[in-house]
CSV table of C-alpha atoms in Angstrom, one decimal:
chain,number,residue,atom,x,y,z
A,928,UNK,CA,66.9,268.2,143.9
A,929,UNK,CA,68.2,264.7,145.0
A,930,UNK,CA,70.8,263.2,142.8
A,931,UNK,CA,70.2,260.0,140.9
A,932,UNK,CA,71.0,256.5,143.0
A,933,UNK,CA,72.9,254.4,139.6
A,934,UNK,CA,75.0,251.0,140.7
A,935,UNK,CA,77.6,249.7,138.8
A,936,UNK,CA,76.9,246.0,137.9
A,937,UNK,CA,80.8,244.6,137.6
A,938,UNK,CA,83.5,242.7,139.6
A,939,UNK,CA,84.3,244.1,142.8
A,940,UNK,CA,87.8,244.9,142.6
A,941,UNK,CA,88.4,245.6,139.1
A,942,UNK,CA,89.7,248.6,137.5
A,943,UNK,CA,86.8,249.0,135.0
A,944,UNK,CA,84.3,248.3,137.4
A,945,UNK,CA,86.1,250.5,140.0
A,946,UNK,CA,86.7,253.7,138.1
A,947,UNK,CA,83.1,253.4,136.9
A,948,UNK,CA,81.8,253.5,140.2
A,949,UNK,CA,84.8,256.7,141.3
A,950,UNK,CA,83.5,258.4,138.5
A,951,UNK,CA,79.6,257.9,139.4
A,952,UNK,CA,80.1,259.2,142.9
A,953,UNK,CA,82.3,262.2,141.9
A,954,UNK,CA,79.1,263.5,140.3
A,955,UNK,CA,76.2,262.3,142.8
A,956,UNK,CA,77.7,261.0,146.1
A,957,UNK,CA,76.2,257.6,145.7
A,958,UNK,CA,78.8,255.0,145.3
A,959,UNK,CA,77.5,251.2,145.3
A,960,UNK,CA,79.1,247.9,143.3
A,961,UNK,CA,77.2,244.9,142.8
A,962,UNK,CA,78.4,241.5,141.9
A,963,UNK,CA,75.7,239.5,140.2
A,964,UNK,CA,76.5,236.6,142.2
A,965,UNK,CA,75.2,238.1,145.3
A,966,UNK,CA,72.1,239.1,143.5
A,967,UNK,CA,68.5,237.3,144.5
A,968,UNK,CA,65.7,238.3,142.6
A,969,UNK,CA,62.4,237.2,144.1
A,970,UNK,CA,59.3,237.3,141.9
A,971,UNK,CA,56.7,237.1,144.6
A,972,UNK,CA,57.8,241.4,145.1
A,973,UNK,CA,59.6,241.6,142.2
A,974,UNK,CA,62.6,242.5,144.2
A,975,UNK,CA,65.9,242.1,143.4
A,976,UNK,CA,68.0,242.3,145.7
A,977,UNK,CA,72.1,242.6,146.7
A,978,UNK,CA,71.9,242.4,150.8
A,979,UNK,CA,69.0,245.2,151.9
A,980,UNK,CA,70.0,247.6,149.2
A,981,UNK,CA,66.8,246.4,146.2
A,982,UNK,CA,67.9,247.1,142.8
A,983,UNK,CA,64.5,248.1,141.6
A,984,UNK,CA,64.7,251.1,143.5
A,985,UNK,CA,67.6,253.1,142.6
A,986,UNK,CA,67.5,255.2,139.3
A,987,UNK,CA,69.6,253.4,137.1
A,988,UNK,CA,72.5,250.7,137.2
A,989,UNK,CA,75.3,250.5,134.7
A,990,UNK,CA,76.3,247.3,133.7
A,991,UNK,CA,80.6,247.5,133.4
A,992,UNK,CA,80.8,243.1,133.5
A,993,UNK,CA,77.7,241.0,134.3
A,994,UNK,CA,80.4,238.3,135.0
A,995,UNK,CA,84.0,237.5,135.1
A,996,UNK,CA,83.9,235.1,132.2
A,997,UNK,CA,81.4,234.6,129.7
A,998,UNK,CA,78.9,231.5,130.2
A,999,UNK,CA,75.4,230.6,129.6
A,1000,UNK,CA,74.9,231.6,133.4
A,1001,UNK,CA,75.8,235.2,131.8
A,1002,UNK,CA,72.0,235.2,129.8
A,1003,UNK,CA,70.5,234.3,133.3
A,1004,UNK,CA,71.9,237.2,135.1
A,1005,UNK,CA,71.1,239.5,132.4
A,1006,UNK,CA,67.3,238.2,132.5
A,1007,UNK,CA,67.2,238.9,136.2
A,1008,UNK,CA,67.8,242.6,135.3
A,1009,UNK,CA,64.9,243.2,133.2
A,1010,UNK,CA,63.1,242.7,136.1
A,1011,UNK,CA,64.6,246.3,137.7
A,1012,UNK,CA,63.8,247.4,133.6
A,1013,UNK,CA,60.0,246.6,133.7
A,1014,UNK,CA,59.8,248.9,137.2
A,1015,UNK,CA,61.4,251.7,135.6
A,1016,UNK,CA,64.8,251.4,136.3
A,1017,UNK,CA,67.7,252.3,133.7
A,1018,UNK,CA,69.8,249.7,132.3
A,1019,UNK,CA,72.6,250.8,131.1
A,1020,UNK,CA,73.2,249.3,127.8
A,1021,UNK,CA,69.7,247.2,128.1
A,1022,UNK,CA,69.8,244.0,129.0
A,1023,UNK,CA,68.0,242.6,126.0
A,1024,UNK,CA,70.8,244.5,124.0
A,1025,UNK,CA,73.6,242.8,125.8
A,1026,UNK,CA,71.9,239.8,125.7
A,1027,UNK,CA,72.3,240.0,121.5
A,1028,UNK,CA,76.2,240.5,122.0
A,1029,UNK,CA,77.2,238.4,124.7
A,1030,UNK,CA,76.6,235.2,122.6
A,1031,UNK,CA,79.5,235.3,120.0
A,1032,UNK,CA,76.7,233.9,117.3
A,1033,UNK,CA,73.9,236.2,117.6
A,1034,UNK,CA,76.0,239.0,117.2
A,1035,UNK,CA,77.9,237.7,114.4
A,1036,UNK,CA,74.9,237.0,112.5
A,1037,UNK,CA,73.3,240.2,113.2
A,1038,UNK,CA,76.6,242.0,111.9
A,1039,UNK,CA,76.5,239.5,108.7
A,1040,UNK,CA,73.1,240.5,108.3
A,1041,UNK,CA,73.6,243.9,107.9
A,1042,UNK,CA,76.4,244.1,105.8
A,1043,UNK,CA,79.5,244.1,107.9
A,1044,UNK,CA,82.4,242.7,106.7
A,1045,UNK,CA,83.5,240.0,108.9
A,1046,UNK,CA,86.3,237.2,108.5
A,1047,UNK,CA,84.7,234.0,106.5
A,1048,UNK,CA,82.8,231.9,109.3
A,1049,UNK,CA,81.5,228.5,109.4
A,1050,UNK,CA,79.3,227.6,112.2
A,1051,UNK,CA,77.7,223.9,112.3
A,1052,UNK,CA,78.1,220.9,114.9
A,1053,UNK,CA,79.4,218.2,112.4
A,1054,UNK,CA,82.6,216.9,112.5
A,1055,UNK,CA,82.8,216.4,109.2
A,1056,UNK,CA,81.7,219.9,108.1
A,1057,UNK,CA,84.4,221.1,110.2
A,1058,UNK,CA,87.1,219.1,109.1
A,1059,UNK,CA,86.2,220.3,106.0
A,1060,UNK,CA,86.1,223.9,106.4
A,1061,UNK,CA,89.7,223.7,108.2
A,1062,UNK,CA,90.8,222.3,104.9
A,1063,UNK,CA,88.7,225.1,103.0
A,1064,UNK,CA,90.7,227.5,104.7
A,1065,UNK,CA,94.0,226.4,105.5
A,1066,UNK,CA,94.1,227.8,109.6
A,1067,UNK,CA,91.2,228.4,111.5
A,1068,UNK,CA,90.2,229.9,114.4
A,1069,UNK,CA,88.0,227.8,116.9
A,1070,UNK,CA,85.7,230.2,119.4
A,1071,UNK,CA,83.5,229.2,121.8
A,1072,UNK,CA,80.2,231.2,122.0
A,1073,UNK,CA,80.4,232.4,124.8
A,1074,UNK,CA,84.5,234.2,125.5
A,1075,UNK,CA,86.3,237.4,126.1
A,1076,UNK,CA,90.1,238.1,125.5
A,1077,UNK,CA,90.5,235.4,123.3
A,1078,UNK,CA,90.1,232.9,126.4
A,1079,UNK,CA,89.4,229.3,124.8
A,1080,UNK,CA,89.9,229.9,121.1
A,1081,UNK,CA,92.9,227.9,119.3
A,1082,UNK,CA,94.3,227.7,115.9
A,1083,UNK,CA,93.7,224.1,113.9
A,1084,UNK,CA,95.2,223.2,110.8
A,1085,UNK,CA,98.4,224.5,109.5
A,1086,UNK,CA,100.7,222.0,109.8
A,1087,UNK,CA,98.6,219.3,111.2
A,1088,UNK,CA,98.0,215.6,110.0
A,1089,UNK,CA,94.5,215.1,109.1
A,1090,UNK,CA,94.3,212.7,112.1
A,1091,UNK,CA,95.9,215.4,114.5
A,1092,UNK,CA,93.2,217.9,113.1
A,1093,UNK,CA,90.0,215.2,113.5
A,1094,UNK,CA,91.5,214.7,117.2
A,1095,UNK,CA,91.8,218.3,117.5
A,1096,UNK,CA,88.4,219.2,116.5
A,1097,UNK,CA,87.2,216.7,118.4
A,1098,UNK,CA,88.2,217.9,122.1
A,1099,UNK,CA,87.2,221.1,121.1
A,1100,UNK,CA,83.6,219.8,120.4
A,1101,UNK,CA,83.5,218.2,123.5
A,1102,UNK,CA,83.4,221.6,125.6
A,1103,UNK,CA,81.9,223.1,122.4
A,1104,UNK,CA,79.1,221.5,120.8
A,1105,UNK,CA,78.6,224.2,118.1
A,1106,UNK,CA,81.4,224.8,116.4
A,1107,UNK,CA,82.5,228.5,115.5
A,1108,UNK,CA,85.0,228.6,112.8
A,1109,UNK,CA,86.6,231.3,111.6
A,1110,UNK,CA,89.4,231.7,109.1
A,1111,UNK,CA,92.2,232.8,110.4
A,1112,UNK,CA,93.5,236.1,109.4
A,1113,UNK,CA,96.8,238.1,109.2
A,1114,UNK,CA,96.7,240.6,111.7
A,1115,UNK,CA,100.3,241.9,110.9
A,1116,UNK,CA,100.5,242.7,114.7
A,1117,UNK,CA,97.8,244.6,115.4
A,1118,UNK,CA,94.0,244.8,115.6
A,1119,UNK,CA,91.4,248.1,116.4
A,1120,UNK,CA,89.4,249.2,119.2
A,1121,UNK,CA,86.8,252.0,118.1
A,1122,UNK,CA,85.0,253.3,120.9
A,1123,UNK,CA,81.5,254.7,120.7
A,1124,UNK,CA,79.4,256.5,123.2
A,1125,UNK,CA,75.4,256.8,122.5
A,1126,UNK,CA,75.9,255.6,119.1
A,1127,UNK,CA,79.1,259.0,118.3
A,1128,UNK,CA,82.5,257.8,117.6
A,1129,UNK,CA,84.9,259.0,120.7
A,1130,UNK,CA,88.5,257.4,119.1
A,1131,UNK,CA,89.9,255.0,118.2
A,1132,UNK,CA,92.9,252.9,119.8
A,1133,UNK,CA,95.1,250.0,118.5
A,1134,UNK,CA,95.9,246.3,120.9
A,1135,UNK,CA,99.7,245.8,119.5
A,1136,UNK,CA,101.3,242.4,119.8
A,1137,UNK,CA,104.6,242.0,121.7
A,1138,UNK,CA,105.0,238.4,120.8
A,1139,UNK,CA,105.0,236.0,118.4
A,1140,UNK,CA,101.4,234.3,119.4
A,1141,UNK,CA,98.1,235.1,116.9
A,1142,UNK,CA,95.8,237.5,118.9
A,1143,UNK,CA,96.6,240.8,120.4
A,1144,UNK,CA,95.1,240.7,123.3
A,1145,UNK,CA,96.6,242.6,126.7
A,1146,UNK,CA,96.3,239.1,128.3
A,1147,UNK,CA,98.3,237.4,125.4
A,1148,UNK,CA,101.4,240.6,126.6
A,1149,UNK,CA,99.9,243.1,124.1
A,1150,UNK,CA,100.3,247.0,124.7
A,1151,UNK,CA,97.5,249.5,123.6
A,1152,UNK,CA,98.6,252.6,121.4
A,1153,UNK,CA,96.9,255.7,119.7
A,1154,UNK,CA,95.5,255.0,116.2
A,1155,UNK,CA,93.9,258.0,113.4
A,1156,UNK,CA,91.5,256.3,111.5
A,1157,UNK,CA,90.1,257.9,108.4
A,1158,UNK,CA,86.7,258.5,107.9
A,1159,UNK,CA,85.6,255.4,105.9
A,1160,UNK,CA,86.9,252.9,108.6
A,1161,UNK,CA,85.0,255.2,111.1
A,1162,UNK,CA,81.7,255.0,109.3
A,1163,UNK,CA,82.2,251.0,109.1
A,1164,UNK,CA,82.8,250.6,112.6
A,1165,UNK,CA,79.4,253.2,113.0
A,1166,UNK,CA,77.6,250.6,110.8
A,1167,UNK,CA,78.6,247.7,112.8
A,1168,UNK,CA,77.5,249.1,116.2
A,1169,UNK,CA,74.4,250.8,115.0
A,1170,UNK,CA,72.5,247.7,114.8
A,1171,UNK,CA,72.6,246.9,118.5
A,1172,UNK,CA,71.8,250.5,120.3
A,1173,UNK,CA,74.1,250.3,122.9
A,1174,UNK,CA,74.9,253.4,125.3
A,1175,UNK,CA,79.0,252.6,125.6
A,1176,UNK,CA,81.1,250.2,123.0
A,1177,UNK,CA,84.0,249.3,121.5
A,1178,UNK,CA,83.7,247.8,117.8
A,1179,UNK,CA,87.0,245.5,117.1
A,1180,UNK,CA,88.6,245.8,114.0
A,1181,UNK,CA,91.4,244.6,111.9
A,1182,UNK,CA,93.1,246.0,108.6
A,1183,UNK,CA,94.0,243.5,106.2
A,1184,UNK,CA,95.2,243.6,102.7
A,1185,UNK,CA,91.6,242.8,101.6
A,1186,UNK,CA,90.2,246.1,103.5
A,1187,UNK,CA,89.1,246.4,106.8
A,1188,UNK,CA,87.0,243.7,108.8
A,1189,UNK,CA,85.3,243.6,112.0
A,1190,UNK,CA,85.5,241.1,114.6
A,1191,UNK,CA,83.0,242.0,117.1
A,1192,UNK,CA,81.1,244.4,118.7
A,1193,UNK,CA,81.7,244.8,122.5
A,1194,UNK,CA,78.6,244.2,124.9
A,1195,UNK,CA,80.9,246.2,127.4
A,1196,UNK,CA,83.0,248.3,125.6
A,1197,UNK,CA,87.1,248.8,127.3
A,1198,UNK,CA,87.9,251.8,129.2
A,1199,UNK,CA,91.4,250.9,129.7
A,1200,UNK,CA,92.3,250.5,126.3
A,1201,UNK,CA,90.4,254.0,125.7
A,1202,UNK,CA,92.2,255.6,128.5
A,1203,UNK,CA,96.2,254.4,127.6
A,1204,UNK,CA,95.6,254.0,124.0
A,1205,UNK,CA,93.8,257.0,122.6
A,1206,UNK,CA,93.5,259.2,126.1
A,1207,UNK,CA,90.0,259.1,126.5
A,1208,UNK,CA,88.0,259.0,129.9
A,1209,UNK,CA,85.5,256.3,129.1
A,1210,UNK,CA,84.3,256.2,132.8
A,1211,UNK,CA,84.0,259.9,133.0
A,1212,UNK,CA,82.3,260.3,129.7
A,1213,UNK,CA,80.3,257.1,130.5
A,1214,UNK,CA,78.8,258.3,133.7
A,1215,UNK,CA,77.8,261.9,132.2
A,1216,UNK,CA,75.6,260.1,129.6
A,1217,UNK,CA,74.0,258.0,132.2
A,1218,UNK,CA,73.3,261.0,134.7
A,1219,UNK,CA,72.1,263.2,131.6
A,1220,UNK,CA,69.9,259.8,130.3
A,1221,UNK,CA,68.1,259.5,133.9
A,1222,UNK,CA,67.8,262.7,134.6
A,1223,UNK,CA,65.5,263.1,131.6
């Protein structure tokens, strides 16, 4: 019997992409990584296409990072896989369900709309509106949509002179023409990663601050450690990723004195947090689901 043929979508070069593609060919003998940039899809075949090697003809392709940041361009490259979908090719998660996460707004509101307790959140493209809900809330967080690690979001108000804040809001705005706001919460240090593979919890770990800055992000000089949740805050963090089917994520979330919140749920889930924090093998575990879901 011929083993499957699954890619890794990703970055060339990076560890999560890497050990993702290590962990595929330990159990087939096919190794390939592709970079979406390099990726041509022509609609005359419906090819799609990464040098000779087409995409709609291996078995399945497992989608680690579609890009290095997040951008509008990400939607684009996620569309160009459903092309390899609609010829029978595996997705791994589907691209439709990545394309509901990858946009910080539609996966808040699909969260909010099921229940999930999230940190209050104002989203509108008036100035004034904003002003206001900075006031509202004291600090607030400023997202853009589309983000990961925390790159591009800032804290506004605080200490600020209502003319500092206006100015404030307004550069923001000009990369940023819809304004996420959220209010900004005490983390005490640390935040959750809860990782889930085909919808069954796997562990949990916790993103630790080692400075004095707001998020606790590894690229803001925070250090991963094991965490024990107990069974209510794993049946939240179930609820929250439930809604969006995918095969591998990681649902952040943060303890507060109000009870636990969550902040998002992962399009991509983090291996490396999985693997120093709570010693779990995402890429391993990852890459048995996939063989076990294609060889169906």
């Amino acid at each position: 019997m011929t083993e499957p043929r699954v890619a890794v979508i990703g970055i060339p070069g990076k560890w999560s992409t890497e050990v993702l593609a290590d962990a595929l060919e330990q159990r087939t003998g096919f190794r390939q990584v592709v970079d979406m940039a390099d990726v041509s899809l022509d609609l005359t075949d419906n090819s799609l296409r990464c040098g000779a090697l087409n995409l709609c003809e291996l078995d399945g392709l497992a989608v680690k990072k579609i890009s290095a940041e997040y951008n509008p361009n990400t939607l684009d490259r996620l569309e160009m896989l459903r092309t390899a979908e609609q010829q029978g090719v595996r997705v791994f998660s589907g691209a439709e369900k990545i394309l509901r996460l990858v946009d910080r707004l539609s996966c808040t509101v699909t969260l909010r709309n099921a229940g999930v307790p999230m940190p209050d959140t104002v989203v509108t493209e008036d100035l004034q509106a904003a002003f206001d809900t900075v006031k509202r809330f004291g600090e607030a967080v400023f997202k853009p949509l589309f983000s990961t690690k925390a790159r591009g979001m800032c804290v506004l108000g605080g200490e600020q002179s209502d003319a500092e804040l206006r100015d404030a809001i307004a550069a923001f705005k000009a990369d940023n023409p819809m304004l996420y706001i959220q209010r900004k919460i005490e983390l005490s240090g640390r935040d959750l990663g809860m990782v889930f593979l085909g919808g069954q919890y796997q562990g949990t770990y916790a993103r630790v601050s080692q400075s004095d800055t707001w998020n606790t992000t590894i690229n803001s000089g925070g250090r991963y450690e094991a965490f024990e949740p107990d069974a209510e805050l794993i049946e939240l963090a179930r609820r929250a990723q439930e809604p969006f089917g995918l095969d591998f994520t990681t649902v952040d979330v943060a303890l507060t004195d109000n009870g636990p919140i969550v902040f998002e749920v992962s399009a991509f889930g983090g291996f490396r947090g999985a693997l120093e924090g709570a010693g779990i093998d995402a890429a391993g575990l990852y890459a048995d689901h996939i063989l076990q879901q294609v060889r169906r």
